[in-house]
mmCIF file with all atom_site columns, C-alpha atoms in Angstrom:
data_model
loop_
_atom_site.group_PDB
_atom_site.id
_atom_site.type_symbol
_atom_site.label_atom_id
_atom_site.label_alt_id
_atom_site.label_comp_id
_atom_site.label_asym_id
_atom_site.label_entity_id
_atom_site.label_seq_id
_atom_site.pdbx_PDB_ins_code
_atom_site.Cartn_x
_atom_site.Cartn_y
_atom_site.Cartn_z
_atom_site.occupancy
_atom_site.B_iso_or_equiv
_atom_site.pdbx_formal_charge
_atom_site.auth_seq_id
_atom_site.auth_comp_id
_atom_site.auth_asym_id
_atom_site.auth_atom_id
_atom_site.pdbx_PDB_model_num
ATOM 1   C CA . GLN A 1 1   ? 32.309 8.663  23.419 1.00 76.00 ? 1   GLN A CA 1
ATOM 2   C CA . VAL A 1 2   ? 29.713 11.172 23.642 1.00 84.00 ? 2   VAL A CA 1
ATOM 3   C CA . GLN A 1 3   ? 30.191 14.258 25.832 1.00 89.00 ? 3   GLN A CA 1
ATOM 4   C CA . LEU A 1 4   ? 27.818 16.906 26.511 1.00 94.00 ? 4   LEU A CA 1
ATOM 5   C CA . VAL A 1 5   ? 28.867 20.283 28.102 1.00 94.00 ? 5   VAL A CA 1
ATOM 6   C CA . GLU A 1 6   ? 26.353 22.830 29.375 1.00 95.00 ? 6   GLU A CA 1
ATOM 7   C CA . SER A 1 7   ? 26.803 26.552 29.867 1.00 95.00 ? 7   SER A CA 1
ATOM 8   C CA . GLY A 1 8   ? 24.901 29.738 30.240 1.00 97.00 ? 8   GLY A CA 1
ATOM 9   C CA . GLY A 1 9   ? 23.456 29.378 33.812 1.00 96.00 ? 9   GLY A CA 1
ATOM 10  C CA . GLY A 1 10  ? 23.631 31.931 36.492 1.00 97.00 ? 10  GLY A CA 1
ATOM 11  C CA . LEU A 1 11  ? 21.706 34.240 38.703 1.00 98.00 ? 11  LEU A CA 1
ATOM 12  C CA . VAL A 1 12  ? 18.820 36.112 37.306 1.00 98.00 ? 12  VAL A CA 1
ATOM 13  C CA . GLN A 1 13  ? 15.895 38.242 38.806 1.00 98.00 ? 13  GLN A CA 1
ATOM 14  C CA . PRO A 1 14  ? 12.395 37.163 38.497 1.00 98.00 ? 14  PRO A CA 1
ATOM 15  C CA . GLY A 1 15  ? 10.997 38.117 35.044 1.00 98.00 ? 15  GLY A CA 1
ATOM 16  C CA . GLY A 1 16  ? 14.557 37.791 33.587 1.00 98.00 ? 16  GLY A CA 1
ATOM 17  C CA . SER A 1 17  ? 15.801 35.688 30.810 1.00 98.00 ? 17  SER A CA 1
ATOM 18  C CA . LEU A 1 18  ? 18.798 33.094 30.301 1.00 98.00 ? 18  LEU A CA 1
ATOM 19  C CA . ARG A 1 19  ? 19.923 31.049 27.441 1.00 97.00 ? 19  ARG A CA 1
ATOM 20  C CA . LEU A 1 20  ? 21.320 27.726 28.221 1.00 98.00 ? 20  LEU A CA 1
ATOM 21  C CA . SER A 1 21  ? 23.829 26.128 25.639 1.00 96.00 ? 21  SER A CA 1
ATOM 22  C CA . CYS A 1 22  ? 24.473 22.335 25.348 1.00 94.00 ? 22  CYS A CA 1
ATOM 23  C CA . ALA A 1 23  ? 27.559 21.451 23.010 1.00 91.00 ? 23  ALA A CA 1
ATOM 24  C CA . ALA A 1 24  ? 27.633 17.653 22.141 1.00 88.00 ? 24  ALA A CA 1
ATOM 25  C CA . SER A 1 25  ? 30.448 15.810 20.617 1.00 80.00 ? 25  SER A CA 1
ATOM 26  C CA . GLY A 1 26  ? 29.463 14.373 17.363 1.00 69.00 ? 26  GLY A CA 1
ATOM 27  C CA . ASN A 1 27  ? 26.528 15.378 15.103 1.00 65.00 ? 27  ASN A CA 1
ATOM 28  C CA . ILE A 1 28  ? 23.504 15.684 17.244 1.00 62.00 ? 28  ILE A CA 1
ATOM 29  C CA . PHE A 1 29  ? 21.198 14.600 14.509 1.00 67.00 ? 29  PHE A CA 1
ATOM 30  C CA . SER A 1 30  ? 22.782 11.024 15.138 1.00 79.00 ? 30  SER A CA 1
ATOM 31  C CA . PHE A 1 31  ? 20.939 11.290 18.478 1.00 85.00 ? 31  PHE A CA 1
ATOM 32  C CA . ASN A 1 32  ? 17.240 10.034 18.652 1.00 87.00 ? 32  ASN A CA 1
ATOM 33  C CA . GLY A 1 33  ? 16.401 12.893 20.882 1.00 88.00 ? 33  GLY A CA 1
ATOM 34  C CA . MET A 1 34  ? 17.919 15.694 22.950 1.00 90.00 ? 34  MET A CA 1
ATOM 35  C CA . ASN A 1 35  ? 16.311 16.993 26.093 1.00 95.00 ? 35  ASN A CA 1
ATOM 36  C CA . TRP A 1 36  ? 16.860 19.564 28.802 1.00 97.00 ? 36  TRP A CA 1
ATOM 37  C CA . TYR A 1 37  ? 15.883 18.297 32.328 1.00 98.00 ? 37  TYR A CA 1
ATOM 38  C CA . ARG A 1 38  ? 16.197 20.104 35.648 1.00 98.00 ? 38  ARG A CA 1
ATOM 39  C CA . GLN A 1 39  ? 16.678 19.153 39.210 1.00 98.00 ? 39  GLN A CA 1
ATOM 40  C CA . ALA A 1 40  ? 15.623 21.300 42.270 1.00 96.00 ? 40  ALA A CA 1
ATOM 41  C CA . PRO A 1 41  ? 17.104 20.557 45.861 1.00 92.00 ? 41  PRO A CA 1
ATOM 42  C CA . GLY A 1 42  ? 15.158 17.595 47.470 1.00 94.00 ? 42  GLY A CA 1
ATOM 43  C CA . MET A 1 43  ? 13.294 17.140 44.158 1.00 95.00 ? 43  MET A CA 1
ATOM 44  C CA . GLU A 1 44  ? 13.185 14.405 41.351 1.00 96.00 ? 44  GLU A CA 1
ATOM 45  C CA . ARG A 1 45  ? 14.848 15.321 37.986 1.00 96.00 ? 45  ARG A CA 1
ATOM 46  C CA . GLU A 1 46  ? 12.122 16.459 35.594 1.00 97.00 ? 46  GLU A CA 1
ATOM 47  C CA . LEU A 1 47  ? 12.020 16.847 31.955 1.00 97.00 ? 47  LEU A CA 1
ATOM 48  C CA . VAL A 1 48  ? 11.718 20.618 30.801 1.00 98.00 ? 48  VAL A CA 1
ATOM 49  C CA . ALA A 1 49  ? 11.939 20.451 27.090 1.00 97.00 ? 49  ALA A CA 1
ATOM 50  C CA . GLY A 1 50  ? 12.986 18.184 24.409 1.00 95.00 ? 50  GLY A CA 1
ATOM 51  C CA . PHE A 1 51  ? 13.158 16.974 20.536 1.00 87.00 ? 51  PHE A CA 1
ATOM 52  C CA . THR A 1 52  ? 12.204 13.463 19.948 1.00 85.00 ? 52  THR A CA 1
ATOM 53  C CA . GLY A 1 53  ? 11.655 12.012 16.239 1.00 77.00 ? 53  GLY A CA 1
ATOM 54  C CA . GLY A 1 54  ? 10.896 15.575 14.909 1.00 78.00 ? 54  GLY A CA 1
ATOM 55  C CA . ARG A 1 55  ? 8.573  16.316 17.687 1.00 89.00 ? 55  ARG A CA 1
ATOM 56  C CA . THR A 1 56  ? 9.166  19.116 20.423 1.00 93.00 ? 56  THR A CA 1
ATOM 57  C CA . ASP A 1 57  ? 7.807  18.741 23.801 1.00 95.00 ? 57  ASP A CA 1
ATOM 58  C CA . TYR A 1 58  ? 7.631  21.082 26.803 1.00 97.00 ? 58  TYR A CA 1
ATOM 59  C CA . ALA A 1 59  ? 6.697  20.678 30.543 1.00 97.00 ? 59  ALA A CA 1
ATOM 60  C CA . ASP A 1 60  ? 3.461  22.487 31.268 1.00 97.00 ? 60  ASP A CA 1
ATOM 61  C CA . SER A 1 61  ? 5.133  24.477 33.711 1.00 97.00 ? 61  SER A CA 1
ATOM 62  C CA . VAL A 1 62  ? 7.340  26.107 31.080 1.00 98.00 ? 62  VAL A CA 1
ATOM 63  C CA . LYS A 1 63  ? 5.168  26.271 28.015 1.00 97.00 ? 63  LYS A CA 1
ATOM 64  C CA . GLY A 1 64  ? 5.196  29.623 26.487 1.00 97.00 ? 64  GLY A CA 1
ATOM 65  C CA . ARG A 1 65  ? 8.029  30.827 28.336 1.00 98.00 ? 65  ARG A CA 1
ATOM 66  C CA . PHE A 1 66  ? 10.850 28.306 27.349 1.00 98.00 ? 66  PHE A CA 1
ATOM 67  C CA . THR A 1 67  ? 12.074 27.582 23.728 1.00 97.00 ? 67  THR A CA 1
ATOM 68  C CA . ILE A 1 68  ? 14.440 24.805 22.877 1.00 96.00 ? 68  ILE A CA 1
ATOM 69  C CA . SER A 1 69  ? 16.347 24.914 19.617 1.00 93.00 ? 69  SER A CA 1
ATOM 70  C CA . ARG A 1 70  ? 19.065 23.519 17.756 1.00 87.00 ? 70  ARG A CA 1
ATOM 71  C CA . GLY A 1 71  ? 22.389 25.506 16.497 1.00 81.00 ? 71  GLY A CA 1
ATOM 72  C CA . ASN A 1 72  ? 23.434 26.136 13.293 1.00 74.00 ? 72  ASN A CA 1
ATOM 73  C CA . ALA A 1 73  ? 26.448 23.914 14.169 1.00 68.00 ? 73  ALA A CA 1
ATOM 74  C CA . LYS A 1 74  ? 24.369 20.765 14.491 1.00 63.00 ? 74  LYS A CA 1
ATOM 75  C CA . ASN A 1 75  ? 26.167 19.974 17.647 1.00 75.00 ? 75  ASN A CA 1
ATOM 76  C CA . THR A 1 76  ? 24.463 22.600 19.943 1.00 85.00 ? 76  THR A CA 1
ATOM 77  C CA . VAL A 1 77  ? 21.234 22.696 21.527 1.00 92.00 ? 77  VAL A CA 1
ATOM 78  C CA . TYR A 1 78  ? 19.907 25.675 23.212 1.00 96.00 ? 78  TYR A CA 1
ATOM 79  C CA . LEU A 1 79  ? 17.200 26.500 25.980 1.00 98.00 ? 79  LEU A CA 1
ATOM 80  C CA . GLN A 1 80  ? 16.018 30.023 25.854 1.00 98.00 ? 80  GLN A CA 1
ATOM 81  C CA . MET A 1 81  ? 14.283 30.835 29.177 1.00 98.00 ? 81  MET A CA 1
ATOM 82  C CA . ASN A 1 82  ? 12.048 33.905 29.460 1.00 98.00 ? 82  ASN A CA 1
ATOM 83  C CA . SER A 1 83  ? 9.791  35.196 32.145 1.00 98.00 ? 83  SER A CA 1
ATOM 84  C CA . LEU A 1 84  ? 11.909 33.293 34.788 1.00 98.00 ? 84  LEU A CA 1
ATOM 85  C CA . LYS A 1 85  ? 10.353 32.324 38.222 1.00 98.00 ? 85  LYS A CA 1
ATOM 86  C CA . PRO A 1 86  ? 11.922 31.472 41.441 1.00 97.00 ? 86  PRO A CA 1
ATOM 87  C CA . GLU A 1 87  ? 10.549 27.917 41.011 1.00 97.00 ? 87  GLU A CA 1
ATOM 88  C CA . ASP A 1 88  ? 12.645 27.629 37.863 1.00 98.00 ? 88  ASP A CA 1
ATOM 89  C CA . THR A 1 89  ? 15.555 27.545 40.246 1.00 98.00 ? 89  THR A CA 1
ATOM 90  C CA . ALA A 1 90  ? 17.398 24.238 39.599 1.00 98.00 ? 90  ALA A CA 1
ATOM 91  C CA . VAL A 1 91  ? 20.480 22.475 38.063 1.00 98.00 ? 91  VAL A CA 1
ATOM 92  C CA . TYR A 1 92  ? 19.807 22.152 34.508 1.00 98.00 ? 92  TYR A CA 1
ATOM 93  C CA . TYR A 1 93  ? 20.941 19.090 32.809 1.00 98.00 ? 93  TYR A CA 1
ATOM 94  C CA . CYS A 1 94  ? 21.315 18.545 28.889 1.00 96.00 ? 94  CYS A CA 1
ATOM 95  C CA . ASN A 1 95  ? 20.484 14.882 27.793 1.00 95.00 ? 95  ASN A CA 1
ATOM 96  C CA . ALA A 1 96  ? 20.862 12.891 24.655 1.00 92.00 ? 96  ALA A CA 1
ATOM 97  C CA . PHE A 1 97  ? 19.756 9.455  23.854 1.00 90.00 ? 97  PHE A CA 1
ATOM 98  C CA . ILE A 1 98  ? 20.255 6.943  21.073 1.00 89.00 ? 98  ILE A CA 1
ATOM 99  C CA . VAL A 1 99  ? 18.269 3.935  20.372 1.00 91.00 ? 99  VAL A CA 1
ATOM 100 C CA . ARG A 1 100 ? 19.908 0.577  19.408 1.00 90.00 ? 100 ARG A CA 1
ATOM 101 C CA . GLY A 1 101 ? 17.307 -1.980 19.060 1.00 93.00 ? 101 GLY A CA 1
ATOM 102 C CA . THR A 1 102 ? 15.698 -2.396 22.463 1.00 95.00 ? 102 THR A CA 1
ATOM 103 C CA . THR A 1 103 ? 18.226 -0.437 24.423 1.00 95.00 ? 103 THR A CA 1
ATOM 104 C CA . THR A 1 104 ? 18.390 3.189  24.905 1.00 93.00 ? 104 THR A CA 1
ATOM 105 C CA . PHE A 1 105 ? 21.754 4.937  25.785 1.00 91.00 ? 105 PHE A CA 1
ATOM 106 C CA . HIS A 1 106 ? 21.534 8.077  27.673 1.00 93.00 ? 106 HIS A CA 1
ATOM 107 C CA . TYR A 1 107 ? 24.197 10.650 27.924 1.00 93.00 ? 107 TYR A CA 1
ATOM 108 C CA . TRP A 1 108 ? 24.330 13.491 30.466 1.00 96.00 ? 108 TRP A CA 1
ATOM 109 C CA . GLY A 1 109 ? 26.136 16.786 30.765 1.00 96.00 ? 109 GLY A CA 1
ATOM 110 C CA . GLN A 1 110 ? 27.445 17.840 34.103 1.00 96.00 ? 110 GLN A CA 1
ATOM 111 C CA . GLY A 1 111 ? 24.833 20.375 34.647 1.00 96.00 ? 111 GLY A CA 1
ATOM 112 C CA . THR A 1 112 ? 24.553 24.222 35.020 1.00 97.00 ? 112 THR A CA 1
ATOM 113 C CA . GLN A 1 113 ? 23.004 25.919 37.989 1.00 98.00 ? 113 GLN A CA 1
ATOM 114 C CA . VAL A 1 114 ? 20.124 28.537 37.341 1.00 98.00 ? 114 VAL A CA 1
ATOM 115 C CA . THR A 1 115 ? 18.958 30.535 40.281 1.00 98.00 ? 115 THR A CA 1
ATOM 116 C CA . VAL A 1 116 ? 16.174 32.796 40.081 1.00 98.00 ? 116 VAL A CA 1
ATOM 117 C CA . SER A 1 117 ? 15.994 35.500 42.907 1.00 97.00 ? 117 SER A CA 1
ATOM 118 C CA . SER A 1 118 ? 15.657 39.085 43.791 1.00 95.00 ? 118 SER A CA 1
#
């Protein structure tokens, strides 16, 4: 059973930084990809950043400000968020997926709140 646990959210002033962590059970290199999503109140969940097949992708709204990386422990993925803006306020979710034939299995963490406000 795969479990993902996020941490590192909180309240930060505009222009500040936070680093989110996602600890996954099992070796994350067995996943086909790992992503960070976010969901603001009244909005749909959106992809923020992710690894898929050796490629790293970012939403246009966070390019140049956010960086996704893997930890040395190989079961942790991070999201470094710099120059935070009030519009970055959301619940951030870690996601991992495994492709088996024609079926994709998605796993989600419980989410961590990020609030950017003065």
